[in-house]
């Protein structure tokens, strides 16, 4: 039975890449479901799958994360992973689909949960915007803000992995793209432009034609305007994704005993102890940087900074809710 992948919004569920891609469970919003019902739903997922990985964008309302932490706290369960992502809506949906693809493989739940941070590094998520005057999630210079008031001005914005902004048609160099073969997903809003297909496809090593999807409902709010065309370039092939994750050294979390890759447990959020001993059959200590480089090299990229630093997750409960124990 694959690990359950749950999401906090239907926007995060893209069509499967193939019939073998597991489905994602959409958790109702706190304002549409009682706390008791949320607990019952989570209990059913745990009973069926054993472990649950919930992807919750950092842009989601605070009440959404609070509900998830309350449910986890009341269940006193260490089998629920809360994965946060800073990716914009379409990029976050791509990440969820990649996790769904990998959930059908032989990765343990702990590796799958901690792999989300690695995978996000290889999703080039951005948008073409009719204005950047209300864009507050990507650094925008004063000059770009002023130019956005010019009639007909369009801006190409890359939110990740490295933020970048340029005015379309200004003669500047294009957005910095991936150094490996990708597919391009588009979601059209109210802006009429073919810039992503005419400009990015030939420069970003896009294989095949761009695929179009419905614009996520949360995209106008994330980007600050409904006049946009959102895009995301990503690794589409499951064998490449599998090799990318499998090539990274695995460790065992000292707190919850889950497997992990990188330096933070995907379930409890505890940081990796320096000098931790790999599980039996794992790579020798000190091989992490080299194995990561090999994994990145498999997709034509040699930047080893795929996984950042972290700290244990904090617990937050809904007002008026008390639990006997505490979670890390």
Tab-separated table of N, CA, C and O in Angstrom, residues 233-285:
chain	number	residue	atom	x	y	z
A	233	UNK	N	8.246	24.457	-15.110
A	233	UNK	CA	9.063	23.474	-15.816
A	233	UNK	C	9.558	22.465	-14.785
A	233	UNK	O	10.013	22.849	-13.705
A	234	UNK	N	9.505	21.188	-15.126
A	234	UNK	CA	9.770	20.163	-14.120
A	234	UNK	C	10.287	18.881	-14.769
A	234	UNK	O	10.190	18.690	-15.986
A	235	UNK	N	10.846	18.015	-13.940
A	235	UNK	CA	11.298	16.698	-14.381
A	235	UNK	C	10.079	15.780	-14.499
A	235	UNK	O	9.411	15.516	-13.495
A	236	UNK	N	9.788	15.297	-15.688
A	236	UNK	CA	8.552	14.525	-15.856
A	236	UNK	C	8.715	13.018	-15.692
A	236	UNK	O	7.737	12.319	-15.431
A	237	UNK	N	9.921	12.519	-15.864
A	237	UNK	CA	10.122	11.081	-15.942
A	237	UNK	C	10.329	10.466	-14.564
A	237	UNK	O	11.236	10.861	-13.819
A	238	UNK	N	9.538	9.471	-14.242
A	238	UNK	CA	9.645	8.810	-12.948
A	238	UNK	C	11.013	8.166	-12.724
A	238	UNK	O	11.552	8.268	-11.612
A	239	UNK	N	11.638	7.505	-13.723
A	239	UNK	CA	12.967	6.928	-13.472
A	239	UNK	C	13.998	7.969	-13.043
A	239	UNK	O	14.851	7.686	-12.192
A	240	UNK	N	13.927	9.179	-13.604
A	240	UNK	CA	14.869	10.228	-13.223
A	240	UNK	C	14.572	10.713	-11.803
A	240	UNK	O	15.482	10.916	-11.002
A	241	UNK	N	13.299	10.906	-11.490
A	241	UNK	CA	12.929	11.310	-10.138
A	241	UNK	C	13.368	10.254	-9.123
A	241	UNK	O	13.885	10.583	-8.050
A	242	UNK	N	13.158	9.005	-9.476
A	242	UNK	CA	13.543	7.914	-8.580
A	242	UNK	C	15.053	7.929	-8.327
A	242	UNK	O	15.508	7.831	-7.183
A	243	UNK	N	15.834	8.075	-9.396
A	243	UNK	CA	17.287	8.081	-9.240
A	243	UNK	C	17.750	9.284	-8.429
A	243	UNK	O	18.679	9.187	-7.613
A	244	UNK	N	17.102	10.419	-8.642
A	244	UNK	CA	17.466	11.635	-7.915
A	244	UNK	C	17.324	11.431	-6.411
A	244	UNK	O	18.204	11.795	-5.631
A	245	UNK	N	16.219	10.836	-5.983
A	245	UNK	CA	15.969	10.630	-4.560
A	245	UNK	C	16.790	9.459	-4.022
A	245	UNK	O	17.367	9.532	-2.933
A	246	UNK	N	16.873	8.380	-4.807
A	246	UNK	CA	17.560	7.180	-4.336
A	246	UNK	C	19.057	7.379	-4.191
A	246	UNK	O	19.707	6.668	-3.420
A	247	UNK	N	19.632	8.346	-4.904
A	247	UNK	CA	21.076	8.543	-4.865
A	247	UNK	C	21.547	9.335	-3.651
A	247	UNK	O	22.746	9.479	-3.437
A	248	UNK	N	20.618	9.862	-2.873
A	248	UNK	CA	20.985	10.647	-1.695
A	248	UNK	C	21.061	9.722	-0.479
A	248	UNK	O	20.209	8.856	-0.279
A	249	UNK	N	22.107	9.908	0.327
A	249	UNK	CA	22.323	9.053	1.492
A	249	UNK	C	21.154	9.133	2.472
A	249	UNK	O	20.647	10.215	2.761
A	250	UNK	N	20.756	8.002	2.998
A	250	UNK	CA	19.655	7.950	3.952
A	250	UNK	C	20.188	7.886	5.383
A	250	UNK	O	21.211	7.281	5.654
A	251	UNK	N	19.450	8.528	6.270
A	251	UNK	CA	19.775	8.517	7.685
A	251	UNK	C	18.539	8.072	8.459
A	251	UNK	O	17.451	7.910	7.879
A	252	UNK	N	18.706	7.899	9.756
A	252	UNK	CA	17.585	7.567	10.632
A	252	UNK	C	17.395	8.695	11.631
A	252	UNK	O	18.346	9.122	12.295
A	253	UNK	N	16.183	9.198	11.736
A	253	UNK	CA	15.895	10.298	12.662
A	253	UNK	C	16.091	9.833	14.107
A	253	UNK	O	15.573	8.782	14.513
A	254	UNK	N	16.833	10.622	14.869
A	254	UNK	CA	17.098	10.251	16.258
A	254	UNK	C	15.875	10.430	17.140
A	254	UNK	O	15.824	9.923	18.259
A	255	UNK	N	14.872	11.156	16.637
A	255	UNK	CA	13.693	11.448	17.466
A	255	UNK	C	12.569	10.443	17.221
A	255	UNK	O	12.050	9.832	18.151
A	256	UNK	N	12.179	10.257	15.948
A	256	UNK	CA	11.030	9.393	15.658
A	256	UNK	C	11.413	8.118	14.925
A	256	UNK	O	10.540	7.299	14.627
A	257	UNK	N	12.709	7.942	14.633
A	257	UNK	CA	13.236	6.733	14.002
A	257	UNK	C	12.804	6.558	12.553
A	257	UNK	O	12.969	5.481	11.983
A	258	UNK	N	12.256	7.619	11.933
A	258	UNK	CA	11.910	7.550	10.520
A	258	UNK	C	13.174	7.701	9.674
A	258	UNK	O	14.136	8.360	10.079
A	259	UNK	N	13.164	7.100	8.490
A	259	UNK	CA	14.238	7.352	7.531
A	259	UNK	C	14.114	8.779	7.019
A	259	UNK	O	13.020	9.349	6.981
A	260	UNK	N	15.232	9.351	6.601
A	260	UNK	CA	15.199	10.685	6.017
A	260	UNK	C	16.367	10.853	5.064
A	260	UNK	O	17.345	10.108	5.112
A	261	UNK	N	16.241	11.834	4.180
A	261	UNK	CA	17.365	12.300	3.377
A	261	UNK	C	17.497	13.789	3.636
A	261	UNK	O	16.533	14.465	3.960
A	262	UNK	N	18.724	14.299	3.529
A	262	UNK	CA	18.946	15.697	3.861
A	262	UNK	C	19.264	15.859	5.327
A	262	UNK	O	19.809	14.961	5.964
A	263	UNK	N	18.912	16.991	5.888
A	263	UNK	CA	19.290	17.266	7.267
A	263	UNK	C	18.094	17.538	8.171
A	263	UNK	O	18.239	18.051	9.259
A	264	UNK	N	16.890	17.149	7.726
A	264	UNK	CA	15.707	17.369	8.559
A	264	UNK	C	14.716	16.247	8.330
A	264	UNK	O	14.458	15.852	7.187
A	265	UNK	N	14.148	15.749	9.393
A	265	UNK	CA	13.143	14.700	9.281
A	265	UNK	C	11.859	15.272	8.695
A	265	UNK	O	11.385	16.336	9.120
A	266	UNK	N	11.285	14.577	7.726
A	266	UNK	CA	10.062	15.052	7.107
A	266	UNK	C	8.831	14.858	7.970
A	266	UNK	O	7.800	15.467	7.721
A	267	UNK	N	8.920	14.025	9.018
A	267	UNK	CA	7.765	13.763	9.859
A	267	UNK	C	7.763	14.615	11.123
A	267	UNK	O	6.798	15.317	11.393
A	268	UNK	N	8.828	14.557	11.903
A	268	UNK	CA	8.826	15.315	13.156
A	268	UNK	C	9.551	16.653	13.032
A	268	UNK	O	9.454	17.498	13.919
A	269	UNK	N	10.312	16.844	11.947
A	269	UNK	CA	11.017	18.101	11.742
A	269	UNK	C	12.324	18.207	12.486
A	269	UNK	O	12.985	19.251	12.415
A	270	UNK	N	12.727	17.165	13.203
A	270	UNK	CA	13.972	17.228	13.962
A	270	UNK	C	15.171	17.284	13.015
A	270	UNK	O	15.191	16.589	11.994
A	271	UNK	N	16.181	18.102	13.347
A	271	UNK	CA	17.378	18.156	12.500
A	271	UNK	C	18.215	16.895	12.659
A	271	UNK	O	18.155	16.212	13.692
A	272	UNK	N	18.986	16.592	11.642
A	272	UNK	CA	19.853	15.423	11.681
A	272	UNK	C	21.010	15.666	12.625
A	272	UNK	O	21.632	16.725	12.602
A	273	UNK	N	21.306	14.680	13.471
A	273	UNK	CA	22.469	14.773	14.351
A	273	UNK	C	23.733	14.652	13.520
A	273	UNK	O	23.858	13.742	12.697
A	274	UNK	N	24.676	15.543	13.735
A	274	UNK	CA	25.952	15.462	13.042
A	274	UNK	C	26.663	14.182	13.455
A	274	UNK	O	26.735	13.848	14.639
A	275	UNK	N	27.170	13.443	12.467
A	275	UNK	CA	27.864	12.200	12.762
A	275	UNK	C	26.940	11.029	12.946
A	275	UNK	O	27.352	9.985	13.455
A	276	UNK	N	25.650	11.195	12.529
A	276	UNK	CA	24.718	10.080	12.671
A	276	UNK	C	25.159	8.902	11.826
A	276	UNK	O	25.749	9.063	10.776
A	277	UNK	N	24.876	7.712	12.325
A	277	UNK	CA	25.277	6.494	11.630
A	277	UNK	C	24.195	6.093	10.646
A	277	UNK	O	23.028	5.990	11.030
A	278	UNK	N	24.509	5.878	9.383
A	278	UNK	CA	23.493	5.493	8.406
A	278	UNK	C	22.907	4.125	8.748
A	278	UNK	O	23.520	3.326	9.448
A	279	UNK	N	21.704	3.885	8.228
A	279	UNK	CA	21.094	2.589	8.435
A	279	UNK	C	21.902	1.516	7.726
A	279	UNK	O	22.714	1.789	6.874
A	280	UNK	N	21.663	0.276	8.093
A	280	UNK	CA	22.376	-0.826	7.478
A	280	UNK	C	22.127	-0.839	5.977
A	280	UNK	O	21.002	-0.732	5.528
A	281	UNK	N	23.204	-0.933	5.221
A	281	UNK	CA	23.078	-0.914	3.772
A	281	UNK	C	23.191	0.477	3.193
A	281	UNK	O	23.193	0.648	1.978
A	282	UNK	N	23.261	1.524	4.054
A	282	UNK	CA	23.375	2.885	3.561
A	282	UNK	C	24.807	3.208	3.188
A	282	UNK	O	25.725	2.414	3.380
A	283	UNK	N	25.021	4.396	2.675
A	283	UNK	CA	26.350	4.808	2.274
A	283	UNK	C	27.149	5.242	3.483
A	283	UNK	O	26.599	5.610	4.517
A	284	UNK	N	28.440	5.240	3.345
A	284	UNK	CA	29.314	5.577	4.462
A	284	UNK	C	29.185	7.040	4.820
A	284	UNK	O	28.891	7.874	3.980
A	285	UNK	N	29.424	7.395	6.113
A	285	UNK	CA	29.393	8.788	6.512
A	285	UNK	C	30.392	9.584	5.689
A	285	UNK	O	31.489	9.136	5.393
